């Protein structure tokens, strides 16, 4: 049950407007007046770069829960905190992100089909806006959003059973949810099948979103959110893990695998508007589970897989030669102009039977 006192719940609903119940979850119903709530950004302004609250919001793609090794169902307690914090999109460009647990994508939740999840969400007291969470793995009103809406400084708890397997997005779902998601409020919940997942050598976790700001791409200074640009679906940045080219050798570094090893890549597209044409330059996806549908047969040897906003993909790749694999959105202007790039490094001996860089 929710731990929000009834008086607090009424205050949150008043702040959000009467459209909250209609908007909780993925619905966009409600009048224009109902949409205008405390979850809306202030009047845009373009100023000098602000001092940052955190050094980075880009999630470490290797920092994910270990595979589940049990054959019984359990009750899993999950605690998450929402934050509004200033960080750099790229050097010299600041923005006030919104996050789950201070990272983009938010912390991966990993459970087994049949588990009961008791989820507690806290809205940090320093925040200015209400937040909540809608998990696509939940068979319940708004995916839990209606019972997790919390004002700054408040906490709510609800419980659900993970009744179906797969990789599913979660995201904030207050009014103007597109603004909150664009600013970083999305992540993945992985529900493993009862028999678990095939063993691999490595697992990595990435997420893509587009960001709409009052400045131009690369323009130094502080960027505020631009609602008009979002309505026109004209983003300033398209980002993997929240910052421009964050998970690359020249930024925070890249995860690595050895020649001969397999890696599983979990990928979530927050959107809020654009599909991702997810492609590994220098390889193919040896297996793809579209929509994160791990209970279905995988597609094999896929060059580029579409991942719609509000969805996920589970992919695997095998390292046969050394060299970087660049993870991109193959709408390539988003890579060259707007920052959608991450890298996985392959290390080991050359395999000239597969690829010979200098046939003499």
Tab-separated table of C-alpha atoms in Angstrom:
chain	number	residue	atom	x	y	z
A	1	UNK	CA	0.000	0.000	0.000
A	2	UNK	CA	1.040	3.594	-0.541
A	3	UNK	CA	2.678	5.235	2.469
A	4	UNK	CA	1.584	8.730	1.400
A	5	UNK	CA	-0.675	10.343	4.041
A	6	UNK	CA	-4.061	11.268	2.599
A	7	UNK	CA	-3.474	14.978	3.183
A	8	UNK	CA	-0.187	14.774	1.268
A	9	UNK	CA	-1.834	12.791	-1.544
A	10	UNK	CA	-4.470	15.515	-1.968
A	11	UNK	CA	-1.746	18.176	-2.034
A	12	UNK	CA	0.175	16.297	-4.739
A	13	UNK	CA	-2.950	15.797	-6.835
A	14	UNK	CA	-3.828	19.476	-6.531
A	15	UNK	CA	-0.322	20.383	-7.657
A	16	UNK	CA	-0.564	18.072	-10.627
A	17	UNK	CA	-4.062	19.032	-11.673
A	18	UNK	CA	-7.172	16.921	-12.057
A	19	UNK	CA	-5.705	15.166	-15.098
A	20	UNK	CA	-3.302	13.130	-12.958
A	21	UNK	CA	-5.430	10.004	-12.863
A	22	UNK	CA	-5.956	10.110	-16.620
A	23	UNK	CA	-2.295	10.794	-17.299
A	24	UNK	CA	-0.783	8.279	-14.902
A	25	UNK	CA	0.789	5.545	-16.940
A	26	UNK	CA	1.165	6.053	-20.685
A	27	UNK	CA	-2.095	7.902	-21.402
A	28	UNK	CA	-1.899	11.490	-22.627
A	29	UNK	CA	-5.525	12.348	-21.912
A	30	UNK	CA	-6.562	15.516	-20.130
A	31	UNK	CA	-7.167	19.127	-21.034
A	32	UNK	CA	-4.452	21.673	-21.723
A	33	UNK	CA	-5.171	23.251	-18.353
A	34	UNK	CA	-4.716	19.902	-16.631
A	35	UNK	CA	-1.374	19.447	-18.375
A	36	UNK	CA	-0.016	22.690	-16.924
A	37	UNK	CA	1.250	21.621	-13.524
A	38	UNK	CA	4.280	21.910	-11.295
A	39	UNK	CA	5.910	19.283	-13.519
A	40	UNK	CA	6.299	21.977	-16.228
A	41	UNK	CA	9.620	23.807	-16.744
A	42	UNK	CA	9.912	27.502	-16.006
A	43	UNK	CA	10.277	30.166	-18.720
A	44	UNK	CA	13.333	29.218	-20.805
A	45	UNK	CA	16.512	31.238	-20.427
A	46	UNK	CA	20.027	30.925	-21.809
A	47	UNK	CA	22.771	31.841	-19.355
A	48	UNK	CA	26.339	30.944	-18.543
A	49	UNK	CA	27.030	27.369	-17.511
A	50	UNK	CA	25.887	26.636	-13.967
A	51	UNK	CA	27.901	24.948	-11.269
A	52	UNK	CA	27.152	21.244	-11.318
A	53	UNK	CA	25.586	19.169	-8.557
A	54	UNK	CA	27.198	15.923	-9.765
A	55	UNK	CA	30.177	15.034	-11.941
A	56	UNK	CA	28.148	12.739	-14.216
A	57	UNK	CA	24.696	11.313	-14.782
A	58	UNK	CA	25.806	8.711	-17.351
A	59	UNK	CA	25.174	5.237	-15.943
A	60	UNK	CA	28.104	2.831	-15.851
A	61	UNK	CA	26.985	0.170	-18.375
A	62	UNK	CA	28.656	-2.576	-16.312
A	63	UNK	CA	26.977	-1.631	-13.020
A	64	UNK	CA	23.957	-3.928	-13.220
A	65	UNK	CA	22.615	-6.718	-10.983
A	66	UNK	CA	24.077	-10.185	-11.455
A	67	UNK	CA	22.097	-12.903	-13.250
A	68	UNK	CA	19.619	-14.704	-11.023
A	69	UNK	CA	20.712	-18.140	-9.834
A	70	UNK	CA	17.750	-19.622	-7.984
A	71	UNK	CA	14.696	-21.718	-8.786
A	72	UNK	CA	12.252	-20.285	-6.266
A	73	UNK	CA	10.254	-17.077	-6.123
A	74	UNK	CA	11.128	-14.434	-3.567
A	75	UNK	CA	10.017	-11.010	-2.409
A	76	UNK	CA	12.461	-8.411	-3.708
A	77	UNK	CA	12.667	-5.007	-2.047
A	78	UNK	CA	13.618	-2.162	-4.388
A	79	UNK	CA	14.280	1.394	-3.229
A	80	UNK	CA	14.638	4.263	-5.693
A	81	UNK	CA	15.164	7.997	-5.230
A	82	UNK	CA	14.360	10.677	-7.778
A	83	UNK	CA	16.751	13.594	-8.216
A	84	UNK	CA	16.768	16.929	-10.034
A	85	UNK	CA	20.426	17.798	-10.538
A	86	UNK	CA	22.613	19.976	-12.738
A	87	UNK	CA	25.289	18.177	-14.753
A	88	UNK	CA	27.122	18.641	-18.033
A	89	UNK	CA	25.683	17.329	-21.286
A	90	UNK	CA	29.176	17.899	-22.699
A	91	UNK	CA	32.032	20.119	-21.465
A	92	UNK	CA	30.815	23.684	-20.936
A	93	UNK	CA	27.127	22.832	-21.458
A	94	UNK	CA	24.977	22.337	-18.351
A	95	UNK	CA	21.398	21.162	-17.899
A	96	UNK	CA	19.155	20.303	-14.955
A	97	UNK	CA	18.475	16.595	-15.436
A	98	UNK	CA	15.829	14.513	-13.696
A	99	UNK	CA	16.873	10.987	-12.773
A	100	UNK	CA	16.094	7.794	-10.932
A	101	UNK	CA	18.976	7.116	-8.513
A	102	UNK	CA	21.134	9.851	-10.041
A	103	UNK	CA	21.864	8.086	-13.319
A	104	UNK	CA	20.630	7.714	-16.918
A	105	UNK	CA	19.232	5.211	-17.591
A	106	UNK	CA	17.961	4.629	-14.065
A	107	UNK	CA	19.222	1.659	-12.080
A	108	UNK	CA	18.300	-1.676	-13.642
A	109	UNK	CA	15.795	-3.670	-11.609
A	110	UNK	CA	16.365	-7.419	-12.040
A	111	UNK	CA	13.906	-10.022	-10.826
A	112	UNK	CA	12.625	-13.498	-11.731
A	113	UNK	CA	9.194	-14.327	-13.126
A	114	UNK	CA	6.947	-15.063	-10.157
A	115	UNK	CA	8.857	-12.800	-7.771
A	116	UNK	CA	6.989	-10.230	-5.724
A	117	UNK	CA	8.501	-6.760	-5.918
A	118	UNK	CA	8.010	-4.270	-3.108
A	119	UNK	CA	9.015	-0.947	-4.614
A	120	UNK	CA	9.625	2.171	-2.552
A	121	UNK	CA	10.133	5.485	-4.336
A	122	UNK	CA	11.362	8.615	-2.584
A	123	UNK	CA	11.233	12.096	-4.080
A	124	UNK	CA	14.341	13.837	-2.762
A	125	UNK	CA	13.465	16.773	-0.545
A	126	UNK	CA	15.649	19.134	-2.586
A	127	UNK	CA	13.524	18.591	-5.712
A	128	UNK	CA	10.969	21.106	-6.984
A	129	UNK	CA	8.507	18.798	-8.769
A	130	UNK	CA	6.382	15.727	-8.072
A	131	UNK	CA	7.518	12.413	-9.564
A	132	UNK	CA	6.318	8.816	-9.826
A	133	UNK	CA	7.113	5.571	-11.632
A	134	UNK	CA	5.277	3.582	-14.316
A	135	UNK	CA	6.766	0.133	-14.938
A	136	UNK	CA	5.647	-1.740	-18.057
A	137	UNK	CA	6.182	-4.973	-16.121
A	138	UNK	CA	3.275	-4.151	-13.788
A	139	UNK	CA	-0.314	-5.302	-14.269
A	140	UNK	CA	-1.798	-2.465	-12.253
A	141	UNK	CA	-3.253	1.060	-12.637
A	142	UNK	CA	-0.776	3.188	-14.545
A	143	UNK	CA	1.914	0.556	-14.070
A	144	UNK	CA	2.119	1.745	-10.460
A	145	UNK	CA	2.106	5.450	-11.307
A	146	UNK	CA	-1.168	6.243	-9.580
A	147	UNK	CA	0.070	4.840	-6.265
A	148	UNK	CA	3.615	6.188	-6.421
A	149	UNK	CA	3.067	9.912	-7.048
A	150	UNK	CA	5.105	11.749	-4.429
A	151	UNK	CA	5.816	15.381	-3.618
A	152	UNK	CA	9.362	16.480	-2.743
A	153	UNK	CA	10.414	14.894	0.535
A	154	UNK	CA	7.725	12.206	0.424
A	155	UNK	CA	7.901	8.417	-0.015
A	156	UNK	CA	5.463	5.810	-1.352
A	157	UNK	CA	5.523	2.010	-1.489
A	158	UNK	CA	3.530	-0.446	-3.606
A	159	UNK	CA	3.805	-4.141	-4.324
A	160	UNK	CA	3.381	-6.179	-7.518
A	161	UNK	CA	4.038	-9.656	-8.869
A	162	UNK	CA	6.280	-10.035	-11.921
A	163	UNK	CA	3.887	-12.207	-13.903
A	164	UNK	CA	5.581	-12.200	-17.337
A	165	UNK	CA	9.226	-12.300	-18.489
A	166	UNK	CA	11.090	-9.794	-20.627
A	167	UNK	CA	12.879	-6.448	-20.588
A	168	UNK	CA	10.525	-3.530	-19.917
A	169	UNK	CA	10.920	0.207	-19.598
A	170	UNK	CA	10.007	2.167	-16.507
A	171	UNK	CA	9.590	5.943	-16.549
A	172	UNK	CA	8.137	8.915	-14.719
A	173	UNK	CA	4.487	9.455	-15.645
A	174	UNK	CA	3.300	12.702	-14.060
A	175	UNK	CA	1.681	15.280	-16.384
A	176	UNK	CA	4.234	16.594	-18.884
A	177	UNK	CA	5.792	13.149	-18.622
A	178	UNK	CA	7.511	13.709	-21.974
A	179	UNK	CA	9.523	16.533	-20.373
A	180	UNK	CA	10.458	14.334	-17.409
A	181	UNK	CA	11.442	11.363	-19.611
A	182	UNK	CA	13.429	13.556	-21.988
A	183	UNK	CA	15.285	14.927	-18.962
A	184	UNK	CA	16.357	11.401	-17.981
A	185	UNK	CA	13.579	9.712	-16.005
A	186	UNK	CA	13.537	6.225	-17.527
A	187	UNK	CA	15.212	2.857	-17.026
A	188	UNK	CA	14.707	-0.892	-17.368
A	189	UNK	CA	13.199	-3.668	-15.310
A	190	UNK	CA	14.367	-7.115	-16.416
A	191	UNK	CA	12.131	-10.044	-15.521
A	192	UNK	CA	14.103	-13.220	-16.128
A	193	UNK	CA	12.279	-16.417	-17.152
A	194	UNK	CA	11.926	-18.991	-14.393
A	195	UNK	CA	14.703	-21.035	-16.027
A	196	UNK	CA	16.993	-18.010	-16.237
A	197	UNK	CA	18.907	-16.602	-19.218
A	198	UNK	CA	21.641	-18.302	-21.266
A	199	UNK	CA	25.078	-17.748	-19.778
A	200	UNK	CA	27.279	-15.095	-21.404
A	201	UNK	CA	30.684	-13.665	-20.540
A	202	UNK	CA	29.556	-10.046	-20.102
A	203	UNK	CA	26.392	-7.959	-19.780
A	204	UNK	CA	26.045	-4.238	-20.530
A	205	UNK	CA	23.197	-1.744	-20.064
A	206	UNK	CA	22.504	1.317	-22.218
A	207	UNK	CA	19.635	3.760	-22.704
A	208	UNK	CA	18.808	6.408	-25.316
A	209	UNK	CA	16.773	9.572	-25.067
A	210	UNK	CA	16.485	12.854	-26.936
A	211	UNK	CA	16.902	16.178	-25.147
A	212	UNK	CA	15.210	19.424	-26.206
A	213	UNK	CA	16.939	22.581	-24.989
A	214	UNK	CA	16.966	26.339	-25.427
A	215	UNK	CA	20.515	26.304	-26.821
A	216	UNK	CA	22.030	24.882	-29.975
A	217	UNK	CA	24.003	21.634	-29.927
A	218	UNK	CA	27.406	22.374	-28.429
A	219	UNK	CA	26.549	25.956	-27.480
A	220	UNK	CA	28.295	26.651	-24.198
A	221	UNK	CA	26.244	27.827	-21.258
A	222	UNK	CA	23.270	26.560	-19.302
A	223	UNK	CA	20.473	25.045	-21.382
A	224	UNK	CA	16.908	25.057	-20.102
A	225	UNK	CA	14.193	22.787	-21.464
A	226	UNK	CA	12.367	23.857	-24.639
A	227	UNK	CA	8.747	22.680	-24.718
A	228	UNK	CA	8.169	24.045	-28.249
A	229	UNK	CA	11.129	22.094	-29.630
A	230	UNK	CA	9.793	18.956	-27.980
A	231	UNK	CA	6.329	19.507	-29.467
A	232	UNK	CA	7.986	19.842	-32.885
A	233	UNK	CA	10.134	16.753	-32.175
A	234	UNK	CA	13.329	18.673	-32.997
A	235	UNK	CA	15.884	17.643	-30.351
A	236	UNK	CA	19.098	19.458	-29.555
A	237	UNK	CA	20.769	16.224	-28.495
A	238	UNK	CA	20.202	12.498	-28.922
A	239	UNK	CA	22.080	10.777	-26.124
A	240	UNK	CA	23.155	7.312	-25.030
A	241	UNK	CA	23.414	7.132	-21.237
A	242	UNK	CA	22.467	10.747	-20.780
A	243	UNK	CA	25.557	12.629	-21.985
A	244	UNK	CA	27.189	13.254	-25.341
A	245	UNK	CA	29.418	10.254	-26.280
A	246	UNK	CA	29.599	9.398	-22.585
A	247	UNK	CA	30.634	5.750	-22.795
A	248	UNK	CA	33.622	6.142	-25.110
A	249	UNK	CA	37.413	5.922	-24.610
A	250	UNK	CA	37.774	9.719	-24.657
A	251	UNK	CA	35.088	10.290	-22.025
A	252	UNK	CA	34.281	7.904	-19.157
A	253	UNK	CA	35.885	4.907	-20.848
A	254	UNK	CA	34.380	1.860	-22.536
A	255	UNK	CA	33.569	-1.627	-21.300
A	256	UNK	CA	35.630	-4.352	-22.924
A	257	UNK	CA	35.379	-7.994	-23.970
A	258	UNK	CA	38.059	-10.394	-25.156
A	259	UNK	CA	38.174	-12.040	-28.547
A	260	UNK	CA	36.172	-15.262	-28.282
A	261	UNK	CA	33.759	-13.894	-25.665
A	262	UNK	CA	30.038	-13.154	-25.847
A	263	UNK	CA	28.263	-10.092	-24.488
A	264	UNK	CA	24.592	-9.445	-23.846
A	265	UNK	CA	23.469	-5.840	-24.338
A	266	UNK	CA	20.318	-4.495	-22.698
A	267	UNK	CA	19.008	-1.382	-24.425
A	268	UNK	CA	16.072	0.852	-23.468
A	269	UNK	CA	14.718	3.781	-25.498
A	270	UNK	CA	13.158	6.426	-23.295
A	271	UNK	CA	12.301	8.720	-26.191
A	272	UNK	CA	10.015	10.437	-25.609
A	273	UNK	CA	9.469	10.653	-29.389
A	274	UNK	CA	12.172	9.093	-31.575
A	275	UNK	CA	12.787	5.464	-32.503
A	276	UNK	CA	16.356	4.210	-32.261
A	277	UNK	CA	17.895	2.256	-35.146
A	278	UNK	CA	20.262	0.385	-32.847
A	279	UNK	CA	23.378	-0.835	-34.687
A	280	UNK	CA	26.857	-2.112	-33.692
A	281	UNK	CA	29.398	-0.704	-36.165
A	282	UNK	CA	31.995	-3.393	-36.755
A	283	UNK	CA	29.713	-6.304	-35.943
A	284	UNK	CA	26.130	-7.502	-36.124
A	285	UNK	CA	23.773	-8.555	-33.394
A	286	UNK	CA	24.175	-12.328	-33.279
A	287	UNK	CA	20.819	-12.528	-31.535
A	288	UNK	CA	18.066	-9.967	-31.032
A	289	UNK	CA	15.005	-10.284	-28.847
A	290	UNK	CA	12.823	-7.467	-30.234
A	291	UNK	CA	10.781	-5.555	-27.660
A	292	UNK	CA	12.804	-7.383	-24.994
A	293	UNK	CA	10.572	-10.419	-25.584
A	294	UNK	CA	12.926	-12.991	-24.092
A	295	UNK	CA	10.224	-15.691	-24.140
A	296	UNK	CA	10.163	-15.572	-27.963
A	297	UNK	CA	12.661	-17.003	-30.425
A	298	UNK	CA	15.443	-14.517	-31.220
A	299	UNK	CA	16.199	-13.000	-34.587
A	300	UNK	CA	19.648	-14.038	-35.867
A	301	UNK	CA	22.483	-11.969	-37.369
A	302	UNK	CA	20.673	-8.637	-37.377
A	303	UNK	CA	22.462	-5.540	-38.627
A	304	UNK	CA	20.146	-2.856	-37.209
A	305	UNK	CA	17.176	-3.360	-34.918
A	306	UNK	CA	14.456	-0.764	-34.343
A	307	UNK	CA	13.714	0.079	-30.721
A	308	UNK	CA	10.652	2.266	-30.303
A	309	UNK	CA	10.302	4.861	-27.543
A	310	UNK	CA	8.888	3.151	-24.509
A	311	UNK	CA	10.465	-0.183	-25.388
A	312	UNK	CA	13.600	-2.289	-25.004
A	313	UNK	CA	15.780	-4.762	-26.857
A	314	UNK	CA	17.971	-7.592	-25.651
A	315	UNK	CA	20.854	-8.312	-28.017
A	316	UNK	CA	23.991	-10.432	-28.016
A	317	UNK	CA	27.247	-10.192	-29.940
A	318	UNK	CA	30.345	-12.369	-30.285
A	319	UNK	CA	33.872	-10.938	-30.485
A	320	UNK	CA	35.895	-12.575	-33.271
A	321	UNK	CA	38.479	-9.828	-33.899
A	322	UNK	CA	39.921	-6.968	-31.825
A	323	UNK	CA	38.877	-3.340	-32.223
A	324	UNK	CA	36.091	-1.052	-31.101
A	325	UNK	CA	32.406	-1.729	-31.671
A	326	UNK	CA	30.558	1.573	-31.918
A	327	UNK	CA	26.987	1.453	-30.669
A	328	UNK	CA	24.938	4.001	-32.594
A	329	UNK	CA	21.507	5.071	-33.664
A	330	UNK	CA	21.867	4.468	-37.421
A	331	UNK	CA	19.906	7.656	-38.108
A	332	UNK	CA	23.491	8.835	-38.392
A	333	UNK	CA	23.030	12.593	-38.058
A	334	UNK	CA	22.122	11.800	-34.461
A	335	UNK	CA	25.621	10.364	-34.067
A	336	UNK	CA	27.608	12.971	-36.006
A	337	UNK	CA	25.614	16.024	-34.884
A	338	UNK	CA	23.792	15.195	-31.645
A	339	UNK	CA	25.954	12.776	-29.634
A	340	UNK	CA	24.377	9.295	-29.885
A	341	UNK	CA	27.473	7.138	-29.513
A	342	UNK	CA	28.837	4.507	-27.139
A	343	UNK	CA	31.719	2.054	-27.533
A	344	UNK	CA	32.460	-1.531	-26.514
A	345	UNK	CA	36.149	-2.446	-26.892
A	346	UNK	CA	37.249	-5.856	-28.173
A	347	UNK	CA	40.699	-6.931	-27.055
A	348	UNK	CA	42.948	-9.818	-28.094
A	349	UNK	CA	44.908	-11.345	-30.939
A	350	UNK	CA	44.208	-10.616	-34.585
A	351	UNK	CA	42.202	-13.226	-36.471
A	352	UNK	CA	43.209	-12.678	-40.092
A	353	UNK	CA	40.945	-15.483	-41.282
A	354	UNK	CA	37.994	-13.335	-40.253
A	355	UNK	CA	39.484	-9.898	-40.971
A	356	UNK	CA	42.888	-9.039	-42.402
A	357	UNK	CA	43.718	-5.310	-42.196
A	358	UNK	CA	46.857	-5.652	-44.323
A	359	UNK	CA	46.721	-8.517	-46.843
A	360	UNK	CA	50.144	-8.530	-48.520
